[in-house]
Amino acid sequence: MERDLSGLLFPRSVAVVGASGTPGKIGHALFQNVASSFSGPVWAVNPKYRELLGRPCVPSVADLPQPVDLAVIVVPAEHVAGVVRQCGERGIGNVAVISGGFKESGEEGARRERELVELARRYRINLLGPNVLGLISTRVGLNATFAPRGALPGDIAFMSQSGAFCTSVLDWAWQERLGFSHFVSLGNKAVLTEVEFLSAFARDPQTRVIVAYLEGISDGAAFIRTAREVAREKPVVVLKAGRAEAGARAVSSHTGTMAGSDQAYEAAFRKCGVIRAQNVEELFDYAYSLAKQPLPRGRRVGIVTNAGGAGVMATDAVEWEGLEVARFSEATARRLAERMPKAANIYNPVDILADARADRYREAVELVCGDPGVDMVVALSAPAPILTYAELAGILADARERFGKPLSCSFMAGELGEEAEGILRGAGIPSFFDPARAARALRVLADYARVRSQPRDGPRPLPVDREAVRQVLAEARAEDRPQLGLEAMEILSAYGIPVARGGFAPTPEEAGELARGLGEQVVLKVVSPDIIHKSDAGGVRVGVPAGEVEEEAWRLLRRLRERFPGAHLKGLYVQELLPPGREVILGMARDPTFGPLIMFGLGGIHVEVLRDVAFAVAPLSPREAEGLVRGIRGYPILRGVRGEPGVDLPALVEAVERLSRLVADFPEIAELDINPIMCYPDRVVAVDLRFTVAMEEGT
Ligand code: ADP
Ligand code: MG
């Protein structure tokens, strides 16, 4: 059920509870902002005054002459619950709790916060915060923050978990003249979280781009569900802080949020098409470009410059960003050759030389923009006495208008001056000193165009034997055995993941018998919950002649018993001997925020050394499974390089898809490794398995 946040985001009347007449107090700064920005009815609530800044002041919420759309609360923490209750009784459905002293401040604060959650539920209140800077809605002209600066109107909706970051962004955005549709400080997210605002911003016609600074996500599944839909409509750009381990700890002590692991966030964002910014600069570079520019049809970039060095740097950046340096059509090349001086470079990057005046620059830009093989253009320039920045800006603004293609520029100069900057801003052309940043501002457009064109797919139904897996897991729980391995290989076959032929033998005699049906040579592996890395422990024998299996099994067990006197040796797994192949690892770990996180990579015994792995949040569609396999650096090895045959990729992708189904179906599988899956040109086959079963229901 979606919440209606219109009363919060577009209020028609506002009360500030705890408004103060004492300069320096938050209640003063806040009320002053509200009173000076909002043209609708405003009340102050404070028993000390009858009037404040020319607005009526009443002693309590109960005394308000009408229920307002939005109550902003700035009273001390211990009084907040009482005020929220009064709001509920008064029929006020939207409340922003500015006050701190809740979950972020320890046990007592956490208790107070639970009380707020309970009240909000009982009275169906949209409660923002607590512990927030406030919110701004430029559409209704409301600044309900205590920040020294408000926001200019614009098309970016911004939300932030850090209130301090909100103030910094407001300050900087003012100077940059970057405007916002909405500006929301999320604070402790006790009731309203990023998910509710994502939906609300998606529906707001004023908002073109949604930008968020997040330290943690409250409900990973809800985020994925919502963000997936929203990101197809409008770009969603997120700066997720708490990437490094040390950073993650700082986050949890800061707002009381447990930050999930970085790989999980990365994978979840990729799954939904959320664009991740690595830092503040990227966050707003992306936001600006996405808000102001059209989307390109492809990734081919044309570069125009009057300075060789800038062109070289831009070319490097285009390649670094994974864009393509466009190849011009013959017609464009011919026209450039006709029109540009002999010494000019007419191939991309087009260098029209330092003596170029405005007409030459204009002609080059127009020819490049007009080329059908060019999807986007980076325009460059170095300070030149014969060409003003305003002239350059005007040429680019005209080209943007005429060709409708994304454009970014770098004039590699200090000050461009008011006129040039105004023209560029008016045309929505991102301008940077650094050509690399100009290329990056285009890359994000190409990335988002890709998000938009992605098919709306999901996991497909697969024929699987749920019951077989359920039995294995129930047995493990009944016998209190959390660590399972090869003896439970049938869970893989039950989900259609091919496994090597073999079986579990409790004794060496049975191992000998089992070996008979498995070929001339077999592989022996110890089965023990206490031995995790079997080959490291000397618990794997590859290529044992079938006739010597019993004898070898005795020897293996005896040696292990000597080396690991305490270990419980359950028996042996006897497996067919497979030819050498590519070894990959396929596994799953549960992330506290996003749930089952599938890992795929080059595997075998060197997985920790290679560290070539990629992650995705289960369950996976066939396309996502394929994306995961393609996502590792070593993918060319799997595809086949230098005349070596590749592996059976469709079979591998299907195994990934099926494993993702298995772990999504059985939340009691806490962790799992298939290492390795042996891959061949015509099949893939799992030869090792290890997993942990959560013993408690629901963990
Ligand atoms: P562990 O990972 O516990 O050491 P594995 O079962 O993964 O034990 O075996 C270790 C290595 O032995 C594998 O990475 C693989 O190279 C090789 N191996 C395992 N099983 C087979 C098999 N059936 N045929 C051929 N080689 C195998
Ligand atoms: Mg292994």
PDB file of N, CA, C and O in Angstrom, residues 2 8 103 185 275 286 298 344 363 378 398 403 431 458 460 480 506 524 585 593 623 627 636:
ATOM      1  N   GLU A   2       0.624   2.128  -0.991  1.00  0.00           N
ATOM      2  CA  GLU A   2       1.451   3.329  -1.038  1.00  0.00           C
ATOM      3  C   GLU A   2       0.869   4.447  -0.193  1.00  0.00           C
ATOM      4  O   GLU A   2      -0.333   4.657  -0.158  1.00  0.00           O
ATOM      5  N   LEU A   8       2.493  16.255   2.993  1.00  0.00           N
ATOM      6  CA  LEU A   8       3.841  16.524   3.505  1.00  0.00           C
ATOM      7  C   LEU A   8       4.653  17.299   2.463  1.00  0.00           C
ATOM      8  O   LEU A   8       5.377  18.246   2.788  1.00  0.00           O
ATOM      9  N   LYS A 103      16.844   7.514  18.490  1.00  0.00           N
ATOM     10  CA  LYS A 103      17.665   6.305  18.320  1.00  0.00           C
ATOM     11  C   LYS A 103      19.160   6.627  18.276  1.00  0.00           C
ATOM     12  O   LYS A 103      19.990   5.835  18.724  1.00  0.00           O
ATOM     13  N   SER A 185      15.323  15.992   4.449  1.00  0.00           N
ATOM     14  CA  SER A 185      16.278  15.391   5.369  1.00  0.00           C
ATOM     15  C   SER A 185      15.583  14.194   6.011  1.00  0.00           C
ATOM     16  O   SER A 185      14.524  14.335   6.616  1.00  0.00           O
ATOM     17  N   ILE A 275      21.696   4.546 -10.268  1.00  0.00           N
ATOM     18  CA  ILE A 275      23.039   4.989 -10.619  1.00  0.00           C
ATOM     19  C   ILE A 275      23.787   5.342  -9.358  1.00  0.00           C
ATOM     20  O   ILE A 275      23.314   6.141  -8.558  1.00  0.00           O
ATOM     21  N   TYR A 286      26.249  14.002 -12.006  1.00  0.00           N
ATOM     22  CA  TYR A 286      25.271  13.083 -12.606  1.00  0.00           C
ATOM     23  C   TYR A 286      23.877  13.711 -12.571  1.00  0.00           C
ATOM     24  O   TYR A 286      23.147  13.688 -13.543  1.00  0.00           O
ATOM     25  N   GLY A 298      23.210   6.117 -28.304  1.00  0.00           N
ATOM     26  CA  GLY A 298      24.281   5.138 -28.158  1.00  0.00           C
ATOM     27  C   GLY A 298      25.423   5.732 -27.348  1.00  0.00           C
ATOM     28  O   GLY A 298      25.229   6.722 -26.645  1.00  0.00           O
ATOM     29  N   ALA A 344      44.664  21.241 -39.677  1.00  0.00           N
ATOM     30  CA  ALA A 344      43.721  20.754 -38.661  1.00  0.00           C
ATOM     31  C   ALA A 344      43.602  19.244 -38.721  1.00  0.00           C
ATOM     32  O   ALA A 344      43.853  18.631 -39.755  1.00  0.00           O
ATOM     33  N   GLU A 363      31.283  25.919 -37.157  1.00  0.00           N
ATOM     34  CA  GLU A 363      31.146  24.988 -38.263  1.00  0.00           C
ATOM     35  C   GLU A 363      31.557  23.574 -37.851  1.00  0.00           C
ATOM     36  O   GLU A 363      30.864  22.594 -38.149  1.00  0.00           O
ATOM     37  N   VAL A 378      31.643  16.167 -26.860  1.00  0.00           N
ATOM     38  CA  VAL A 378      32.414  16.930 -25.877  1.00  0.00           C
ATOM     39  C   VAL A 378      33.080  18.082 -26.624  1.00  0.00           C
ATOM     40  O   VAL A 378      33.819  17.848 -27.582  1.00  0.00           O
ATOM     41  N   ASP A 398      23.397  26.876 -29.259  1.00  0.00           N
ATOM     42  CA  ASP A 398      22.696  26.741 -30.541  1.00  0.00           C
ATOM     43  C   ASP A 398      22.713  25.294 -31.023  1.00  0.00           C
ATOM     44  O   ASP A 398      21.716  24.769 -31.509  1.00  0.00           O
ATOM     45  N   PHE A 403      20.437  20.235 -32.659  1.00  0.00           N
ATOM     46  CA  PHE A 403      20.648  18.796 -32.902  1.00  0.00           C
ATOM     47  C   PHE A 403      20.045  17.896 -31.823  1.00  0.00           C
ATOM     48  O   PHE A 403      19.899  16.701 -32.024  1.00  0.00           O
ATOM     49  N   SER A 431      29.441  22.101 -17.747  1.00  0.00           N
ATOM     50  CA  SER A 431      30.730  22.684 -18.097  1.00  0.00           C
ATOM     51  C   SER A 431      31.710  22.446 -16.951  1.00  0.00           C
ATOM     52  O   SER A 431      31.380  22.677 -15.792  1.00  0.00           O
ATOM     53  N   GLY A 458      11.947 -10.903 -15.014  1.00  0.00           N
ATOM     54  CA  GLY A 458      12.113 -11.398 -13.657  1.00  0.00           C
ATOM     55  C   GLY A 458      12.555 -12.833 -13.730  1.00  0.00           C
ATOM     56  O   GLY A 458      12.776 -13.363 -14.821  1.00  0.00           O
ATOM     57  N   ARG A 460      12.404 -16.691 -14.070  1.00  0.00           N
ATOM     58  CA  ARG A 460      11.373 -17.492 -14.757  1.00  0.00           C
ATOM     59  C   ARG A 460      11.063 -18.721 -13.919  1.00  0.00           C
ATOM     60  O   ARG A 460      11.902 -19.177 -13.128  1.00  0.00           O
ATOM     61  N   ASP A 480      20.393 -31.255  14.291  1.00  0.00           N
ATOM     62  CA  ASP A 480      21.260 -30.166  14.724  1.00  0.00           C
ATOM     63  C   ASP A 480      22.619 -30.192  14.011  1.00  0.00           C
ATOM     64  O   ASP A 480      23.673 -30.120  14.649  1.00  0.00           O
ATOM     65  N   PRO A 506      29.689 -44.356   4.178  1.00  0.00           N
ATOM     66  CA  PRO A 506      30.088 -44.208   5.577  1.00  0.00           C
ATOM     67  C   PRO A 506      31.366 -44.990   5.910  1.00  0.00           C
ATOM     68  O   PRO A 506      32.092 -44.606   6.819  1.00  0.00           O
ATOM     69  N   LEU A 524      38.323 -39.593  -4.211  1.00  0.00           N
ATOM     70  CA  LEU A 524      37.864 -39.828  -2.835  1.00  0.00           C
ATOM     71  C   LEU A 524      37.962 -38.517  -2.064  1.00  0.00           C
ATOM     72  O   LEU A 524      38.992 -37.840  -2.103  1.00  0.00           O
ATOM     73  N   ILE A 585      33.552 -20.747  -9.283  1.00  0.00           N
ATOM     74  CA  ILE A 585      32.866 -20.839  -7.996  1.00  0.00           C
ATOM     75  C   ILE A 585      31.505 -20.163  -8.122  1.00  0.00           C
ATOM     76  O   ILE A 585      31.353 -19.137  -8.782  1.00  0.00           O
ATOM     77  N   THR A 593      20.722  -6.619   4.644  1.00  0.00           N
ATOM     78  CA  THR A 593      19.787  -5.677   4.010  1.00  0.00           C
ATOM     79  C   THR A 593      19.061  -6.279   2.805  1.00  0.00           C
ATOM     80  O   THR A 593      17.858  -6.143   2.668  1.00  0.00           O
ATOM     81  N   ARG A 623      18.590 -13.062 -17.842  1.00  0.00           N
ATOM     82  CA  ARG A 623      19.453 -11.949 -18.262  1.00  0.00           C
ATOM     83  C   ARG A 623      20.398 -11.525 -17.151  1.00  0.00           C
ATOM     84  O   ARG A 623      21.575 -11.253 -17.375  1.00  0.00           O
ATOM     85  N   GLY A 627      24.395 -11.644 -17.009  1.00  0.00           N
ATOM     86  CA  GLY A 627      25.153 -10.442 -16.669  1.00  0.00           C
ATOM     87  C   GLY A 627      26.181 -10.726 -15.584  1.00  0.00           C
ATOM     88  O   GLY A 627      27.293 -10.194 -15.609  1.00  0.00           O
ATOM     89  N   PRO A 636      36.501 -13.432 -20.611  1.00  0.00           N
ATOM     90  CA  PRO A 636      37.052 -13.903 -21.888  1.00  0.00           C
ATOM     91  C   PRO A 636      37.630 -15.316 -21.793  1.00  0.00           C
ATOM     92  O   PRO A 636      37.588 -16.068 -22.762  1.00  0.00           O
TER      93      PRO A 636
END
